[in-house]
PDB file of C-alpha atoms in Angstrom:
ATOM      1  CA  MET A   1       0.000   0.000   0.000  1.00  0.00           C
ATOM      2  CA  ALA A   2       1.389   3.385  -0.983  1.00  0.00           C
ATOM      3  CA  PRO A   3       1.933   6.015   1.732  1.00  0.00           C
ATOM      4  CA  PRO A   4      -0.673   8.766   2.034  1.00  0.00           C
ATOM      5  CA  GLN A   5      -0.204  11.576  -0.408  1.00  0.00           C
ATOM      6  CA  ARG A   6      -0.854  15.261   0.053  1.00  0.00           C
ATOM      7  CA  GLY A   7      -2.409  17.516  -2.534  1.00  0.00           C
ATOM      8  CA  GLU A   8      -3.387  21.123  -2.792  1.00  0.00           C
ATOM      9  CA  VAL A   9      -6.599  21.963  -4.533  1.00  0.00           C
ATOM     10  CA  GLY A  10      -7.829  25.400  -5.464  1.00  0.00           C
ATOM     11  CA  GLY A  11      -4.541  27.289  -5.684  1.00  0.00           C
ATOM     12  CA  GLN A  12      -3.406  29.156  -8.752  1.00  0.00           C
ATOM     13  CA  GLY A  13       0.091  27.875  -9.543  1.00  0.00           C
ATOM     14  CA  GLY A  14       2.794  30.528  -9.468  1.00  0.00           C
ATOM     15  CA  GLN A  15       0.408  33.326  -8.517  1.00  0.00           C
ATOM     16  CA  ASP A  16      -0.465  34.905  -5.199  1.00  0.00           C
ATOM     17  CA  PRO A  17      -2.538  32.542  -3.060  1.00  0.00           C
ATOM     18  CA  PRO A  18      -6.272  33.016  -3.436  1.00  0.00           C
ATOM     19  CA  ALA A  19      -8.125  35.054  -0.848  1.00  0.00           C
ATOM     20  CA  GLY A  20     -10.108  33.034   1.610  1.00  0.00           C
ATOM     21  CA  VAL A  21      -9.592  30.213   4.035  1.00  0.00           C
ATOM     22  CA  SER A  22      -7.424  27.103   3.635  1.00  0.00           C
ATOM     23  CA  VAL A  23      -8.528  23.865   5.294  1.00  0.00           C
ATOM     24  CA  ARG A  24      -6.937  20.446   5.607  1.00  0.00           C
ATOM     25  CA  VAL A  25      -9.129  17.693   4.151  1.00  0.00           C
ATOM     26  CA  LEU A  26      -8.848  14.096   5.387  1.00  0.00           C
ATOM     27  CA  LEU A  27     -10.333  11.334   3.244  1.00  0.00           C
ATOM     28  CA  PHE A  28     -11.191   7.878   4.541  1.00  0.00           C
ATOM     29  CA  ALA A  29     -12.008   4.467   3.024  1.00  0.00           C
ATOM     30  CA  GLY A  30     -13.840   4.745  -0.315  1.00  0.00           C
ATOM     31  CA  ALA A  31     -13.354   8.511  -0.449  1.00  0.00           C
ATOM     32  CA  ARG A  32      -9.587   8.002  -0.153  1.00  0.00           C
ATOM     33  CA  GLU A  33      -9.679   5.425  -2.944  1.00  0.00           C
ATOM     34  CA  LEU A  34     -11.695   7.668  -5.281  1.00  0.00           C
ATOM     35  CA  ALA A  35      -9.556  10.736  -4.600  1.00  0.00           C
ATOM     36  CA  GLY A  36      -6.286   8.815  -4.817  1.00  0.00           C
ATOM     37  CA  THR A  37      -5.032  10.506  -1.675  1.00  0.00           C
ATOM     38  CA  ALA A  38      -5.561  10.363   2.080  1.00  0.00           C
ATOM     39  CA  GLU A  39      -5.419  14.120   2.598  1.00  0.00           C
ATOM     40  CA  GLY A  40      -5.186  17.423   0.834  1.00  0.00           C
ATOM     41  CA  VAL A  41      -5.640  21.144   1.229  1.00  0.00           C
ATOM     42  CA  LEU A  42      -8.620  23.078  -0.047  1.00  0.00           C
ATOM     43  CA  THR A  43      -7.929  26.794  -0.502  1.00  0.00           C
ATOM     44  CA  GLY A  44      -9.906  29.918  -1.290  1.00  0.00           C
ATOM     45  CA  LEU A  45     -12.962  28.997   0.760  1.00  0.00           C
ATOM     46  CA  PRO A  46     -15.193  31.693   2.206  1.00  0.00           C
ATOM     47  CA  ALA A  47     -14.973  31.920   5.988  1.00  0.00           C
ATOM     48  CA  ASP A  48     -18.770  31.987   6.258  1.00  0.00           C
ATOM     49  CA  THR A  49     -20.307  29.084   4.360  1.00  0.00           C
ATOM     50  CA  ASP A  50     -22.744  26.239   4.875  1.00  0.00           C
ATOM     51  CA  GLU A  51     -22.757  22.460   4.766  1.00  0.00           C
ATOM     52  CA  ALA A  52     -24.077  22.248   1.194  1.00  0.00           C
ATOM     53  CA  ALA A  53     -21.476  24.636  -0.245  1.00  0.00           C
ATOM     54  CA  LEU A  54     -18.593  22.939   1.556  1.00  0.00           C
ATOM     55  CA  LEU A  55     -19.849  19.502   0.512  1.00  0.00           C
ATOM     56  CA  GLN A  56     -19.992  20.654  -3.106  1.00  0.00           C
ATOM     57  CA  ARG A  57     -16.459  22.102  -3.023  1.00  0.00           C
ATOM     58  CA  VAL A  58     -15.029  18.942  -1.449  1.00  0.00           C
ATOM     59  CA  THR A  59     -16.884  16.714  -3.939  1.00  0.00           C
ATOM     60  CA  GLU A  60     -15.579  18.693  -6.919  1.00  0.00           C
ATOM     61  CA  ALA A  61     -12.046  19.228  -5.642  1.00  0.00           C
ATOM     62  CA  PHE A  62     -11.427  15.582  -4.800  1.00  0.00           C
ATOM     63  CA  SER A  63     -13.477  13.971  -7.619  1.00  0.00           C
ATOM     64  CA  LEU A  64     -15.959  12.311  -5.265  1.00  0.00           C
ATOM     65  CA  HIS A  65     -18.939  12.523  -7.650  1.00  0.00           C
ATOM     66  CA  ALA A  66     -19.420   8.718  -7.568  1.00  0.00           C
ATOM     67  CA  MET A  67     -20.047   9.011  -3.793  1.00  0.00           C
ATOM     68  CA  ALA A  68     -22.092  12.218  -3.891  1.00  0.00           C
ATOM     69  CA  GLY A  69     -24.930  12.084  -1.403  1.00  0.00           C
ATOM     70  CA  THR A  70     -23.493   9.122   0.492  1.00  0.00           C
ATOM     71  CA  PHE A  71     -20.903  10.720   2.752  1.00  0.00           C
ATOM     72  CA  ILE A  72     -20.929  13.317   5.480  1.00  0.00           C
ATOM     73  CA  LEU A  73     -18.390  15.841   6.676  1.00  0.00           C
ATOM     74  CA  ALA A  74     -16.854  16.519  10.048  1.00  0.00           C
ATOM     75  CA  LEU A  75     -15.328  19.905  10.891  1.00  0.00           C
ATOM     76  CA  ASN A  76     -12.645  19.767  13.559  1.00  0.00           C
ATOM     77  CA  GLN A  77     -13.922  16.332  14.656  1.00  0.00           C
ATOM     78  CA  ASP A  78     -17.565  17.443  14.976  1.00  0.00           C
ATOM     79  CA  PHE A  79     -20.084  16.016  12.514  1.00  0.00           C
ATOM     80  CA  VAL A  80     -21.682  18.587  10.209  1.00  0.00           C
ATOM     81  CA  ALA A  81     -25.456  18.284   9.853  1.00  0.00           C
ATOM     82  CA  ALA A  82     -27.366  19.051   6.663  1.00  0.00           C
ATOM     83  CA  GLY A  83     -28.037  22.776   6.436  1.00  0.00           C
ATOM     84  CA  ASP A  84     -25.524  23.783   9.126  1.00  0.00           C
ATOM     85  CA  ALA A  85     -24.033  27.282   8.826  1.00  0.00           C
ATOM     86  CA  LEU A  86     -20.256  27.071   9.197  1.00  0.00           C
ATOM     87  CA  ARG A  87     -17.462  29.463  10.158  1.00  0.00           C
ATOM     88  CA  LEU A  88     -14.159  28.258   8.679  1.00  0.00           C
ATOM     89  CA  ARG A  89     -10.709  29.336   9.869  1.00  0.00           C
ATOM     90  CA  ASP A  90      -7.308  28.720   8.298  1.00  0.00           C
ATOM     91  CA  GLY A  91      -6.026  25.320   9.332  1.00  0.00           C
ATOM     92  CA  ASP A  92      -9.414  23.814  10.162  1.00  0.00           C
ATOM     93  CA  GLU A  93      -9.704  20.083   9.545  1.00  0.00           C
ATOM     94  CA  VAL A  94     -12.485  18.727   7.333  1.00  0.00           C
ATOM     95  CA  ALA A  95     -12.948  14.960   7.299  1.00  0.00           C
ATOM     96  CA  VAL A  96     -14.856  13.102   4.593  1.00  0.00           C
ATOM     97  CA  ILE A  97     -16.745  10.283   6.320  1.00  0.00           C
ATOM     98  CA  PRO A  98     -18.008   7.593   3.930  1.00  0.00           C
ATOM     99  CA  PRO A  99     -21.102   5.497   4.618  1.00  0.00           C
ATOM    100  CA  LEU A 100     -20.804   3.473   7.802  1.00  0.00           C
ATOM    101  CA  SER A 101     -22.030  -0.054   8.155  1.00  0.00           C
ATOM    102  CA  GLY A 102     -22.398  -2.244  11.139  1.00  0.00           C
ATOM    103  CA  GLY A 103     -24.324  -4.987  12.647  1.00  0.00           C
TER     104      GLY A 103
END
C-alpha cells in the first residue's frame, strides 16, 4: 500500500494565493480510494459558508462525484449536519466520512 499523499486543490500555480480560508481535508475508506489521496488542502474557501457549499467544493475538488450524497463531513472532529451554517478558519480540519455499516 502506498503512503498517504498530500495535494493542494484550489490554488493558482505561481500566482499569489487566493483570498479566503485554507482547510486540511482528510479522506477515509472509499473517499480516499476515489480521490487517490488520504489528505489534501482546499484553498480559497469563504470563511462563512454552509454544509451544502462545503460539501460541493469537497466533492468537486477531490473527484468524489461517484459518492455524492453518500458521505458526510466533520469539521474539527464534529459532525456537520445538513443545512448547518459554518465558520471556517485557516487550518481547520475537514474529514470526509463515507457510509458506515455495522451490525
